[in-house]
JSON list of C-alpha atoms and ligand atoms in Angstrom, two decimals:
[
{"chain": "W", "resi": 945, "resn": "UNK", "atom": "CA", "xyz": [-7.99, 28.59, 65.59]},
{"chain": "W", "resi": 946, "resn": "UNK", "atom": "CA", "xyz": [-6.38, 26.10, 64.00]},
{"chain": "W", "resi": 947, "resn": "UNK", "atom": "CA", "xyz": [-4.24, 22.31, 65.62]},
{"chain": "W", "resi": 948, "resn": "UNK", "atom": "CA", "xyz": [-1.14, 22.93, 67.33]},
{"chain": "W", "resi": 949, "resn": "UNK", "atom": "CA", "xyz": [0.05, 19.20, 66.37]},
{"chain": "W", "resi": 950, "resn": "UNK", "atom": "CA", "xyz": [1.58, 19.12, 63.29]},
{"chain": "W", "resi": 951, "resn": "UNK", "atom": "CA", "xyz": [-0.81, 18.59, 60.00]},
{"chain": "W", "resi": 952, "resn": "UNK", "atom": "CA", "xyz": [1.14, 15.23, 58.93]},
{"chain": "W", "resi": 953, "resn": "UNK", "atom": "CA", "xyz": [0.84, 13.95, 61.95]},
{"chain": "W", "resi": 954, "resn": "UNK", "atom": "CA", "xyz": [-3.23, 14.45, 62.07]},
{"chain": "W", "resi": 955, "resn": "UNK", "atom": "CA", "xyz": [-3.40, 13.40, 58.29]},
{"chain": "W", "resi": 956, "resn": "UNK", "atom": "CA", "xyz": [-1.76, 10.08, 59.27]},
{"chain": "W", "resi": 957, "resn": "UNK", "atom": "CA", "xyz": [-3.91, 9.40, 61.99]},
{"chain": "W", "resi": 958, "resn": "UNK", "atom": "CA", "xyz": [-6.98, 10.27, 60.05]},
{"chain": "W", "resi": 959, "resn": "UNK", "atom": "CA", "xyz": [-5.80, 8.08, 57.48]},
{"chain": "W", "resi": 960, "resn": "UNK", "atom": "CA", "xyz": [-5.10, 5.53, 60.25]},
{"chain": "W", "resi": 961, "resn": "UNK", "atom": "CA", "xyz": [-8.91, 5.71, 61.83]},
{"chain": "W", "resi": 962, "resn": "UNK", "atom": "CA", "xyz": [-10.28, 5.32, 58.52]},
{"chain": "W", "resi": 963, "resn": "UNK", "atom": "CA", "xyz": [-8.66, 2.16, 58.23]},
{"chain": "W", "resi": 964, "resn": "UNK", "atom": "CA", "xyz": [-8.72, 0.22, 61.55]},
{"chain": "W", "resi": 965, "resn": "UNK", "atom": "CA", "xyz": [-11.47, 2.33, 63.33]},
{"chain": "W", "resi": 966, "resn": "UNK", "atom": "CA", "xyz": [-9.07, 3.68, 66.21]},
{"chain": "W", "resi": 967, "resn": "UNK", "atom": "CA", "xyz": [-6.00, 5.85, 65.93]},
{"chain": "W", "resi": 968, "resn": "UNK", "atom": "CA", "xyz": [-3.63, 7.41, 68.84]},
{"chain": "W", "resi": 969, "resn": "UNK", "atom": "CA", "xyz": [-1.83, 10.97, 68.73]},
{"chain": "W", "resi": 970, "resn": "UNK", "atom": "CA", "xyz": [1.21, 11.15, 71.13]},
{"chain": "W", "resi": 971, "resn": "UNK", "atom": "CA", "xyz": [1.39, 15.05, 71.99]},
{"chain": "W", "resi": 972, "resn": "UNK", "atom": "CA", "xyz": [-1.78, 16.19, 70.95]},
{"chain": "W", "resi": 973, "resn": "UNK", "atom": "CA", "xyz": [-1.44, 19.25, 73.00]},
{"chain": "W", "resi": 974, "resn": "UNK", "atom": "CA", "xyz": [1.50, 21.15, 74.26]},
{"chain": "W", "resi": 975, "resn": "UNK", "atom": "CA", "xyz": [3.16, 19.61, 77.15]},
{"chain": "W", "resi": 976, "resn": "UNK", "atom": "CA", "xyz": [2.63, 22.56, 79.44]},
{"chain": "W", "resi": 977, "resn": "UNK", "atom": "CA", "xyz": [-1.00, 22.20, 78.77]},
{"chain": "W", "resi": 978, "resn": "UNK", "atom": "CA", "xyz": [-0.97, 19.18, 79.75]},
{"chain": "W", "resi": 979, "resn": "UNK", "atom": "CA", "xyz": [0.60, 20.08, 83.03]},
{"chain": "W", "resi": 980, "resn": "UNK", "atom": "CA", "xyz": [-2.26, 23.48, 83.32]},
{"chain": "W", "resi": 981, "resn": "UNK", "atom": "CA", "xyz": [-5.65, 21.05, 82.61]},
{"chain": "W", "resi": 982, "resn": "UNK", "atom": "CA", "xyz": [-4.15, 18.61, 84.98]},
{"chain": "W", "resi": 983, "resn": "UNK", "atom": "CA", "xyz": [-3.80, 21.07, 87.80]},
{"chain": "W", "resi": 984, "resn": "UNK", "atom": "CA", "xyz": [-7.07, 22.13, 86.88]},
{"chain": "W", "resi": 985, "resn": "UNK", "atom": "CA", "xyz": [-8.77, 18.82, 87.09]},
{"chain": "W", "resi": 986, "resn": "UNK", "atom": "CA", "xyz": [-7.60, 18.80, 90.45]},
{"chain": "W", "resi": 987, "resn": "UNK", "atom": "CA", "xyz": [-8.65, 22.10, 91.42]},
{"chain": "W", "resi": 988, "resn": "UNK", "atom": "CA", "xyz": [-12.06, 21.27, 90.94]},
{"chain": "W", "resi": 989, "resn": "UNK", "atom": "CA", "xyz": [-11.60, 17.98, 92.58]},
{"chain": "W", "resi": 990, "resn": "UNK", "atom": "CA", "xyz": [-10.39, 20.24, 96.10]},
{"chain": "W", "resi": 991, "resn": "UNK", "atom": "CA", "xyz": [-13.69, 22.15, 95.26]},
{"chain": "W", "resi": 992, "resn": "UNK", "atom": "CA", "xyz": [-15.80, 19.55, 95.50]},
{"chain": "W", "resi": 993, "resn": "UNK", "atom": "CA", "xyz": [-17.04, 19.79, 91.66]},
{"chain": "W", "resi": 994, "resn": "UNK", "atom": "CA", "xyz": [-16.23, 16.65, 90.11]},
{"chain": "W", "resi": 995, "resn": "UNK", "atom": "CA", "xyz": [-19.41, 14.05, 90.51]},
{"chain": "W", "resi": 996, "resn": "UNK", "atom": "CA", "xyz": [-19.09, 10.09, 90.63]},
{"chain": "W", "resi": 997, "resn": "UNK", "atom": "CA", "xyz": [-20.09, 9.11, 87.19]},
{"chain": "W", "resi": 998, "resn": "UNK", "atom": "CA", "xyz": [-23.24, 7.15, 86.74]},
{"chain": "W", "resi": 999, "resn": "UNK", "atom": "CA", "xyz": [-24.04, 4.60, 84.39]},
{"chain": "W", "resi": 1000, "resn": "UNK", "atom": "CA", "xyz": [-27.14, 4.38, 82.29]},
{"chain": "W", "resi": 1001, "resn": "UNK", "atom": "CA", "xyz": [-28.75, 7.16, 80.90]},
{"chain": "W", "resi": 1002, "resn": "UNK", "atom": "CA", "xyz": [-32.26, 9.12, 80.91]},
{"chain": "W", "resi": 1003, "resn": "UNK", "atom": "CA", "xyz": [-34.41, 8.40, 84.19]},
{"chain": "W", "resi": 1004, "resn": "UNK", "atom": "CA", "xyz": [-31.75, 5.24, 84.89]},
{"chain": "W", "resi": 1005, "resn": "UNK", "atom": "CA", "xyz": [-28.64, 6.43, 86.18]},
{"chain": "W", "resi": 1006, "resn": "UNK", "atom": "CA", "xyz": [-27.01, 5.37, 88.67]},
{"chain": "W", "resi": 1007, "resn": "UNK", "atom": "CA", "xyz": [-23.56, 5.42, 90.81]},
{"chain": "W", "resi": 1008, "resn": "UNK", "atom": "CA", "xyz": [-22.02, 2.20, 90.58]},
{"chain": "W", "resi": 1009, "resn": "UNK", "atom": "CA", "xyz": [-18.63, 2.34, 91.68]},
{"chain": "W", "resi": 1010, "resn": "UNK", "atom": "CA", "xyz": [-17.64, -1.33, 90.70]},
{"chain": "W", "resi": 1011, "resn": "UNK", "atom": "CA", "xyz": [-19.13, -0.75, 87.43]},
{"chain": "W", "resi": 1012, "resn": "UNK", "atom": "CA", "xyz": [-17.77, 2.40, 86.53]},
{"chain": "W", "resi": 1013, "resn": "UNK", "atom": "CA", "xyz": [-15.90, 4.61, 89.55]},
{"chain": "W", "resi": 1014, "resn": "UNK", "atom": "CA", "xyz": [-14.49, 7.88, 87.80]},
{"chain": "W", "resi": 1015, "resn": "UNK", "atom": "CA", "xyz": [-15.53, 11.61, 89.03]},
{"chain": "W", "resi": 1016, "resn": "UNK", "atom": "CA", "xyz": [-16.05, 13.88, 86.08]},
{"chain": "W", "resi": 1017, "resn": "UNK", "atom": "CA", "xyz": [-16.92, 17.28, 85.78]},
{"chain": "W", "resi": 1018, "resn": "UNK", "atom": "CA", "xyz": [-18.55, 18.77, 82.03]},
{"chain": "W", "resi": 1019, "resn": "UNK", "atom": "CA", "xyz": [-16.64, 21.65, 80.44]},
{"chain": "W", "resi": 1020, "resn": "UNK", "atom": "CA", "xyz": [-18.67, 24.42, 79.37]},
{"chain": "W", "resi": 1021, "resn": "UNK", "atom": "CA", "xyz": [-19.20, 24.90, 75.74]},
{"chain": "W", "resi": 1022, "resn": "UNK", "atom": "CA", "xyz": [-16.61, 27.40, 75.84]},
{"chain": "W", "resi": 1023, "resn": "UNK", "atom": "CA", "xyz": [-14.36, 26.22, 78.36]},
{"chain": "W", "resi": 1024, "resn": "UNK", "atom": "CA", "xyz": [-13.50, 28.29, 81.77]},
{"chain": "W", "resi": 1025, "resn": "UNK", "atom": "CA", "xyz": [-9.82, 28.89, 81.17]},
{"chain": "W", "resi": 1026, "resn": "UNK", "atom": "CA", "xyz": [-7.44, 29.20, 78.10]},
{"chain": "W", "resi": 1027, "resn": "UNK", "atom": "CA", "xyz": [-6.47, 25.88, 78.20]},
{"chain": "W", "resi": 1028, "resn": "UNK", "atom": "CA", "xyz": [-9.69, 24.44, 78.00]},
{"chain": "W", "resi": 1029, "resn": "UNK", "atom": "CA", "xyz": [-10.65, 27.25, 75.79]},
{"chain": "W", "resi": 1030, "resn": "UNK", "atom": "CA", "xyz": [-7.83, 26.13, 73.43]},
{"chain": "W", "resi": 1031, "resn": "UNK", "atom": "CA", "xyz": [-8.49, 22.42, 73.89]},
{"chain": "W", "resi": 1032, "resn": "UNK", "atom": "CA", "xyz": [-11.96, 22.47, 72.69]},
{"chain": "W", "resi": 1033, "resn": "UNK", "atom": "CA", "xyz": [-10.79, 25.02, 69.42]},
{"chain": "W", "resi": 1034, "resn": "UNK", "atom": "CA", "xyz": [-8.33, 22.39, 68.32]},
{"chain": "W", "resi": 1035, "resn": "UNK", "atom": "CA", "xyz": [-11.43, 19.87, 68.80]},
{"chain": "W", "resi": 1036, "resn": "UNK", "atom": "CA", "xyz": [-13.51, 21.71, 66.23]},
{"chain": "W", "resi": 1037, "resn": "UNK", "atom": "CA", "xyz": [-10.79, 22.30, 64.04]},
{"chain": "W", "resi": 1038, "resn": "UNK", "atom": "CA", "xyz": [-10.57, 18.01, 64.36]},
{"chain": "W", "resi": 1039, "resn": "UNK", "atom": "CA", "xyz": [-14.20, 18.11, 63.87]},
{"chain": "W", "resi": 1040, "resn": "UNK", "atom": "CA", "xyz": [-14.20, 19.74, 60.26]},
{"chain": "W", "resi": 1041, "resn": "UNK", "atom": "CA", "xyz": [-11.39, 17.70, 58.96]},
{"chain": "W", "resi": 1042, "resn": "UNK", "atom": "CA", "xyz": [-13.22, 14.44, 59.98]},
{"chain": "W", "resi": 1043, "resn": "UNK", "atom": "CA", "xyz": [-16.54, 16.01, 58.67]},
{"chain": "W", "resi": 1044, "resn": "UNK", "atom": "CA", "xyz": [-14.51, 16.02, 55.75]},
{"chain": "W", "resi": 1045, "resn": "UNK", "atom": "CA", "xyz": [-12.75, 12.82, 55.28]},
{"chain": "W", "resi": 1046, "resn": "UNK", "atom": "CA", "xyz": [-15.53, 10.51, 56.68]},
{"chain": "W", "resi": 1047, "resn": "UNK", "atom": "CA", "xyz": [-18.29, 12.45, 55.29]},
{"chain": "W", "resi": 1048, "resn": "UNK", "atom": "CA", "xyz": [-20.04, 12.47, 58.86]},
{"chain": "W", "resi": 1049, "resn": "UNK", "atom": "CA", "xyz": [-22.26, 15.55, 60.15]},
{"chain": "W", "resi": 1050, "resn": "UNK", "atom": "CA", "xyz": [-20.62, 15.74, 63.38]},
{"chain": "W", "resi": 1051, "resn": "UNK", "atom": "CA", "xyz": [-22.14, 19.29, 64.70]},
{"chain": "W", "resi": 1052, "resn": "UNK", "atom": "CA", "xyz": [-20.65, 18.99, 68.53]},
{"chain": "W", "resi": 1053, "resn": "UNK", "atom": "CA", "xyz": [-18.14, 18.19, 70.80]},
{"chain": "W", "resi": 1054, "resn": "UNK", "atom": "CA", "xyz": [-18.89, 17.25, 74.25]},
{"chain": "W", "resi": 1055, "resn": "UNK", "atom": "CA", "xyz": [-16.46, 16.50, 76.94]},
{"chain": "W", "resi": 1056, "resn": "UNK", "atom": "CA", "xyz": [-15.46, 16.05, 81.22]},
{"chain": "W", "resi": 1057, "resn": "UNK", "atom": "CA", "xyz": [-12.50, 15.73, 82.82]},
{"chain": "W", "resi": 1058, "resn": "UNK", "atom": "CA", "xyz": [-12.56, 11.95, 84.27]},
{"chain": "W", "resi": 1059, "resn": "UNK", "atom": "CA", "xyz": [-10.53, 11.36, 87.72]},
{"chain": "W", "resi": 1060, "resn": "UNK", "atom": "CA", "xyz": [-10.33, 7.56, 88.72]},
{"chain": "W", "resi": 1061, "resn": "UNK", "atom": "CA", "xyz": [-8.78, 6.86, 92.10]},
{"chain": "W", "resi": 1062, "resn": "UNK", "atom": "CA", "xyz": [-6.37, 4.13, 92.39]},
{"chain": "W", "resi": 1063, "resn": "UNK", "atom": "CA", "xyz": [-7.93, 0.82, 91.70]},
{"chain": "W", "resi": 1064, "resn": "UNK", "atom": "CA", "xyz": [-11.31, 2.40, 90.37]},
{"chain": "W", "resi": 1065, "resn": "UNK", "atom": "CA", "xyz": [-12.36, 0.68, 86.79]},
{"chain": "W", "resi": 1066, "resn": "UNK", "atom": "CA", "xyz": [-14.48, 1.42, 83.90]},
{"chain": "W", "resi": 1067, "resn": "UNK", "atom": "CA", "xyz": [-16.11, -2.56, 83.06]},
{"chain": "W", "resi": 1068, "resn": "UNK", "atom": "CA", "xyz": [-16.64, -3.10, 79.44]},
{"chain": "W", "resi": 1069, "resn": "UNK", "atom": "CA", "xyz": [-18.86, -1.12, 77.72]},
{"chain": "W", "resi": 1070, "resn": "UNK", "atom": "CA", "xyz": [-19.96, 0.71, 74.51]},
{"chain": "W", "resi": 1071, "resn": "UNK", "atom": "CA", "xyz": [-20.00, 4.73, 74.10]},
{"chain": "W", "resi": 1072, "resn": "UNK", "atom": "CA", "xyz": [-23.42, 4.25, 72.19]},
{"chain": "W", "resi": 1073, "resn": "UNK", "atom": "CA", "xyz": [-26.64, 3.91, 74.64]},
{"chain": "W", "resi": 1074, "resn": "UNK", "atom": "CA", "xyz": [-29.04, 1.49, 72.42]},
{"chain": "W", "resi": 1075, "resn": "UNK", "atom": "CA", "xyz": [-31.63, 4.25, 70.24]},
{"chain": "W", "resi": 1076, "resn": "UNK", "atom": "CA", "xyz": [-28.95, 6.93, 70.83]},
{"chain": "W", "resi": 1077, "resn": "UNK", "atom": "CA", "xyz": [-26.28, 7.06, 68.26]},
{"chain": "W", "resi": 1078, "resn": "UNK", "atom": "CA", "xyz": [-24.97, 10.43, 68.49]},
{"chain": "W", "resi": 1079, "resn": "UNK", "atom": "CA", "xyz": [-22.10, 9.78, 69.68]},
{"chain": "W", "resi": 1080, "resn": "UNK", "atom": "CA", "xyz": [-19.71, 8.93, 66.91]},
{"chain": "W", "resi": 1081, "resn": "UNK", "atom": "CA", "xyz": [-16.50, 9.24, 67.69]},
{"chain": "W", "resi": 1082, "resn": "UNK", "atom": "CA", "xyz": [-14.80, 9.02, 70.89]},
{"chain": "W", "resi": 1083, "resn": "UNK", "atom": "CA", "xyz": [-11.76, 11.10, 71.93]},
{"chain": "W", "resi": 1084, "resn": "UNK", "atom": "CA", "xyz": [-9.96, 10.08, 74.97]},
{"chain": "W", "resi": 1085, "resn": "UNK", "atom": "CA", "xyz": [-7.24, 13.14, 76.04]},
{"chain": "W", "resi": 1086, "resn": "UNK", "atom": "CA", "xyz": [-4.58, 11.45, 78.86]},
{"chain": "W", "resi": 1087, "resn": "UNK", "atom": "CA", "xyz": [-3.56, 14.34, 82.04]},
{"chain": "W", "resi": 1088, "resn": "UNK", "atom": "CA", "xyz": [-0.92, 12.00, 83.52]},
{"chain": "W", "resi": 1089, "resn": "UNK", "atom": "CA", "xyz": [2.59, 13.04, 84.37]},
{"chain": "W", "resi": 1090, "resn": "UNK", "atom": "CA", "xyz": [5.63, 10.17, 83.89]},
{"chain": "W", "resi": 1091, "resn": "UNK", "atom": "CA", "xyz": [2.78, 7.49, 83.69]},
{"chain": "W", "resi": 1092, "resn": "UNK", "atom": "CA", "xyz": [4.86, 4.37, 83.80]},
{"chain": "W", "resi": 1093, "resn": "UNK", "atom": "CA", "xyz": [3.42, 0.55, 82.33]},
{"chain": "W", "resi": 1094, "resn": "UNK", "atom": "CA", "xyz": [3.48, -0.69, 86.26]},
{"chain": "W", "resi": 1095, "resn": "UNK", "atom": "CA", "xyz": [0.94, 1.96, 86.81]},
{"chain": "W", "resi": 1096, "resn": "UNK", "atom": "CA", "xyz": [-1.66, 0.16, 85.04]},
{"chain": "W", "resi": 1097, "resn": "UNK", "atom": "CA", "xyz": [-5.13, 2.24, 84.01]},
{"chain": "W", "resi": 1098, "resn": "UNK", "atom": "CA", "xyz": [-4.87, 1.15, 80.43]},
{"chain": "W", "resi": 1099, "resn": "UNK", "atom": "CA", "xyz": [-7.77, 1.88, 78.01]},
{"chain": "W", "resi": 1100, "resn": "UNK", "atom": "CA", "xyz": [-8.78, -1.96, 76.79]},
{"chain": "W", "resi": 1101, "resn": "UNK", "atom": "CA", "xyz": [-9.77, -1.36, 73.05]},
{"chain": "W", "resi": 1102, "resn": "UNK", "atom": "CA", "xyz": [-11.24, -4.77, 72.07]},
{"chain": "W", "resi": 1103, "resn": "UNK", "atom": "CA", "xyz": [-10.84, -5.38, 68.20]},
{"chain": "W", "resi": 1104, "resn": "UNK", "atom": "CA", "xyz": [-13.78, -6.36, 66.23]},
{"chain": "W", "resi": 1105, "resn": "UNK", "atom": "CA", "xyz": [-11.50, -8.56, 63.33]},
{"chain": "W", "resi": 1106, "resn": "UNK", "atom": "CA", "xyz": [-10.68, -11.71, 65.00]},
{"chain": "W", "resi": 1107, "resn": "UNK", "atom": "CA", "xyz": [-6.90, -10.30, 65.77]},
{"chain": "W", "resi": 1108, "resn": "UNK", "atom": "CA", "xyz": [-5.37, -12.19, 68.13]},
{"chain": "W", "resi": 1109, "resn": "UNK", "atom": "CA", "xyz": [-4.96, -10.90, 70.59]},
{"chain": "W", "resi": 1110, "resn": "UNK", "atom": "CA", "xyz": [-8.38, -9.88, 70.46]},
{"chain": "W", "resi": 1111, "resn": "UNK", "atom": "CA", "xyz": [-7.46, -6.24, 71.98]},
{"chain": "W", "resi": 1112, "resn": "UNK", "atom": "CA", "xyz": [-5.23, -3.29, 72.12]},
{"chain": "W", "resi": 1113, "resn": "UNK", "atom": "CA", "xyz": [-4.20, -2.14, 75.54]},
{"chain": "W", "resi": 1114, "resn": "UNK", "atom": "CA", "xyz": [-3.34, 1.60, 75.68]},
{"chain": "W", "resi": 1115, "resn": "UNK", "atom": "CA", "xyz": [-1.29, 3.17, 78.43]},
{"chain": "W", "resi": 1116, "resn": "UNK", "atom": "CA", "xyz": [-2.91, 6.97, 79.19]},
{"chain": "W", "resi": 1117, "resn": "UNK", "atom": "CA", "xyz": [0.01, 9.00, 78.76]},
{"chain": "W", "resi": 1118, "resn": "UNK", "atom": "CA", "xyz": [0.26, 12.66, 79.02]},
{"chain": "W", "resi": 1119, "resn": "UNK", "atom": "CA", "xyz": [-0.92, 14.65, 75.93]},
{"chain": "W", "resi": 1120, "resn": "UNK", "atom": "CA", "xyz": [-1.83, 11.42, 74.11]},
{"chain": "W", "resi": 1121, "resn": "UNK", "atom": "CA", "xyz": [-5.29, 11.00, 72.25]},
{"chain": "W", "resi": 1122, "resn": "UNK", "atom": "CA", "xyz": [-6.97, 8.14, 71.44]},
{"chain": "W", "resi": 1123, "resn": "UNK", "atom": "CA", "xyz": [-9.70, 8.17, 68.86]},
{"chain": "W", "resi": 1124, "resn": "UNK", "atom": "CA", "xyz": [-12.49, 5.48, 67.99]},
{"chain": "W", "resi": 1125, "resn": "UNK", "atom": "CA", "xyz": [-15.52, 4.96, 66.62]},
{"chain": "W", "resi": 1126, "resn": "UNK", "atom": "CA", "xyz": [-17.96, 5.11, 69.71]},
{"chain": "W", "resi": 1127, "resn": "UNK", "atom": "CA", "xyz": [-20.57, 2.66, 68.00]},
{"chain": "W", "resi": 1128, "resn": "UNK", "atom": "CA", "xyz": [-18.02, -0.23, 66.93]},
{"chain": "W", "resi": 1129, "resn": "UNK", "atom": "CA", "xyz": [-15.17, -0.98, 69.90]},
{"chain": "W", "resi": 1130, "resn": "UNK", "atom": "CA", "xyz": [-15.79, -2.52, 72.92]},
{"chain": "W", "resi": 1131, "resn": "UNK", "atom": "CA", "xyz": [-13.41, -0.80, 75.67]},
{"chain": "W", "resi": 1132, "resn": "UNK", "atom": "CA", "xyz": [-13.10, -0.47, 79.29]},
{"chain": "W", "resi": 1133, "resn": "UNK", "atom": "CA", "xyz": [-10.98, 0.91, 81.75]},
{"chain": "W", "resi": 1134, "resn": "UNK", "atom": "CA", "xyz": [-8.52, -1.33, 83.89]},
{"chain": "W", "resi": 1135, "resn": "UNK", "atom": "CA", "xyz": [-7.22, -0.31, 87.17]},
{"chain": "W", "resi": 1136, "resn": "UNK", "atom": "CA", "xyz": [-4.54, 2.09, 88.13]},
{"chain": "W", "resi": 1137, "resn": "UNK", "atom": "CA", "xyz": [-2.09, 2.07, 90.88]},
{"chain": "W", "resi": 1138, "resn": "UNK", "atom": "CA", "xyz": [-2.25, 5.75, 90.86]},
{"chain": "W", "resi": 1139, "resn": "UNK", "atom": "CA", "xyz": [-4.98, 8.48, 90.62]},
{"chain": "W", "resi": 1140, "resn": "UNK", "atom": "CA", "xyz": [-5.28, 8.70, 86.14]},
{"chain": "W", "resi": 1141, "resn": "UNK", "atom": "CA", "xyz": [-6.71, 11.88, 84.61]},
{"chain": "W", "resi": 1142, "resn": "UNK", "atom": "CA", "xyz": [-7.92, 12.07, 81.25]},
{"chain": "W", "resi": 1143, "resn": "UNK", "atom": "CA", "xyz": [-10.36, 14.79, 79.41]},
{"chain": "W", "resi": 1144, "resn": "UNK", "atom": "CA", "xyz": [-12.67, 12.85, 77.32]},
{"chain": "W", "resi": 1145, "resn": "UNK", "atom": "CA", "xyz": [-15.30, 13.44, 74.96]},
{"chain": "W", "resi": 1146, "resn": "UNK", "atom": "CA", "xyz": [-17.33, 12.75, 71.85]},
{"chain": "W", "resi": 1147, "resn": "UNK", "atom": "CA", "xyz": [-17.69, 14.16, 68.24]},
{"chain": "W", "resi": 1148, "resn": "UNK", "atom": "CA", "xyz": [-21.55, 13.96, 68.06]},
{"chain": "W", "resi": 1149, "resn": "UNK", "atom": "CA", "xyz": [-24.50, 14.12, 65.55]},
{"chain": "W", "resi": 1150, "resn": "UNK", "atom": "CA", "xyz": [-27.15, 15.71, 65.41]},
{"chain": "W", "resi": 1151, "resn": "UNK", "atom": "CA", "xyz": [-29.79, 14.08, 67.41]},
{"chain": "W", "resi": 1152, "resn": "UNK", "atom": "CA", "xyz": [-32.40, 11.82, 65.82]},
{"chain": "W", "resi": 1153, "resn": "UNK", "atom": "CA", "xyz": [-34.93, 12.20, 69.04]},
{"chain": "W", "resi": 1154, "resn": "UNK", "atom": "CA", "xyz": [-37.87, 14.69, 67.66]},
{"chain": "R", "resi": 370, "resn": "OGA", "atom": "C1", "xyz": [-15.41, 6.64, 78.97]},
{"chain": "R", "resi": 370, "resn": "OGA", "atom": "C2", "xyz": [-14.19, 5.84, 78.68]},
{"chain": "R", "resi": 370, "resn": "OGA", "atom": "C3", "xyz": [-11.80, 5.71, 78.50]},
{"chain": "R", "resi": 370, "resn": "OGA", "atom": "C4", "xyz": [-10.54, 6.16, 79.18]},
{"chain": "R", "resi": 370, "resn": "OGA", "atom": "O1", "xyz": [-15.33, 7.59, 79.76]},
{"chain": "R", "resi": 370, "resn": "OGA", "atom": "O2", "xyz": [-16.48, 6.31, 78.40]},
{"chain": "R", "resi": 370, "resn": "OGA", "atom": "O3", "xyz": [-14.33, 4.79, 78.13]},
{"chain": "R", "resi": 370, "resn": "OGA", "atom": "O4", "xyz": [-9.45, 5.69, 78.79]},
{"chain": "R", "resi": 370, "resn": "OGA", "atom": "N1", "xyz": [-12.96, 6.33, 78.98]},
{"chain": "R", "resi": 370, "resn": "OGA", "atom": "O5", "xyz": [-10.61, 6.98, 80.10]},
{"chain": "R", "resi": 371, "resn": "MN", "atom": "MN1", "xyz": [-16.23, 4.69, 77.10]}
]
């Protein structure tokens, strides 16, 4: 299984996360998957299977809304329906070329479909957990039909080289991925004036814990 977005298109954004540490794909996946994972997010929302995401990790987690208030549900490693099935092929097709290019050992990709309610944030934070460093890369797939700037829920991508302004504010448009280094950027999630969906996820290493 191979990417459906064209290979100059990956190559430049490979060659773009090399050099600033984040990169963004506009139509990453066909549109009309797009449309078919969004539906399906919601499905599982009417079936009561997405959870309110906790913070912390191990034997500390909890739900704090304030802190971070999205509902997520884990794909299985294989995914439950073509979509997701073809979603997570493309992501290990991704996986070997940035194996590859930024001679990582990335050996897994995780991901959940997120669903923040209007107004619900994601507060600064890092995608590393102090002592835990397997995730490397962060990839951030947006659901959202005609998302619009007034509707707000950007990703906040702060920069770690002094630019001024010191961070990039991304809009979560349909089909769009956003790549970063999990262990380097800052980020967080700023409110939305409608319900935002997004699949995200993380390239990860094998883990150091014996
Ligand atoms: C996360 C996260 C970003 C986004 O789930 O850790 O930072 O744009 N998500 O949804
Ligand atoms: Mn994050």
């Amino acid at each position: 299984m191979t990417l459906t977005a064209p290979a100059t298109l990956i190559s430049h954004a490979l060659d773009q996360l090399a050099e600033l540490g984040y990169t963004i794909i506009d139509d990453f996946i066909p549109a009309a998957d797009v449309v078919a994972l969004r539906s399906q997010a919601k499905a599982l929302q009417d079936e009561g299977l997405m959870h309110q995401a906790a913070i912390g990790h191990d034997m500390h987690q909890q739900v704090v809304r304030r802190i971070r208030g999205d509902a997520t549900y884990w794909l299985d490693d294989d995914g439950n329906t073509a979509e997701q099935a073809q979603y997570l092929a493309s992501m290990h097709a991704l996986q070997q070329e940035l194996n590859r290019d930024f001679f990582l050992a990335l050996v897994e990709f995780e991901c959940h479909f997120a669903i923040y309610r209007p107004g619900a944030v994601y507060l600064r934070h890092l995608d590393q957990f102090i002592g835990q460093q397997e995730r490397q890369i962060s990839a951030v797939l947006y659901l959202n039909e005609h998302w619009q700037p007034d509707d707000g829920g950007e990703l906040r991508l702060y920069l770690d080289n002094g630019a001024v302004p010191d961070h990039v504010d991304i809009l979560p448009l349909g089909g769009r991925l956003v790549l970063f280094m999990s262990g380097r950027f800052y980020h967080e999630v700023l409110a939305a004036r409608r319900e935002r969906f997004s699949l995200t996820g993380w390239f990860r290493t094998r883990s150091q814990a014996l």
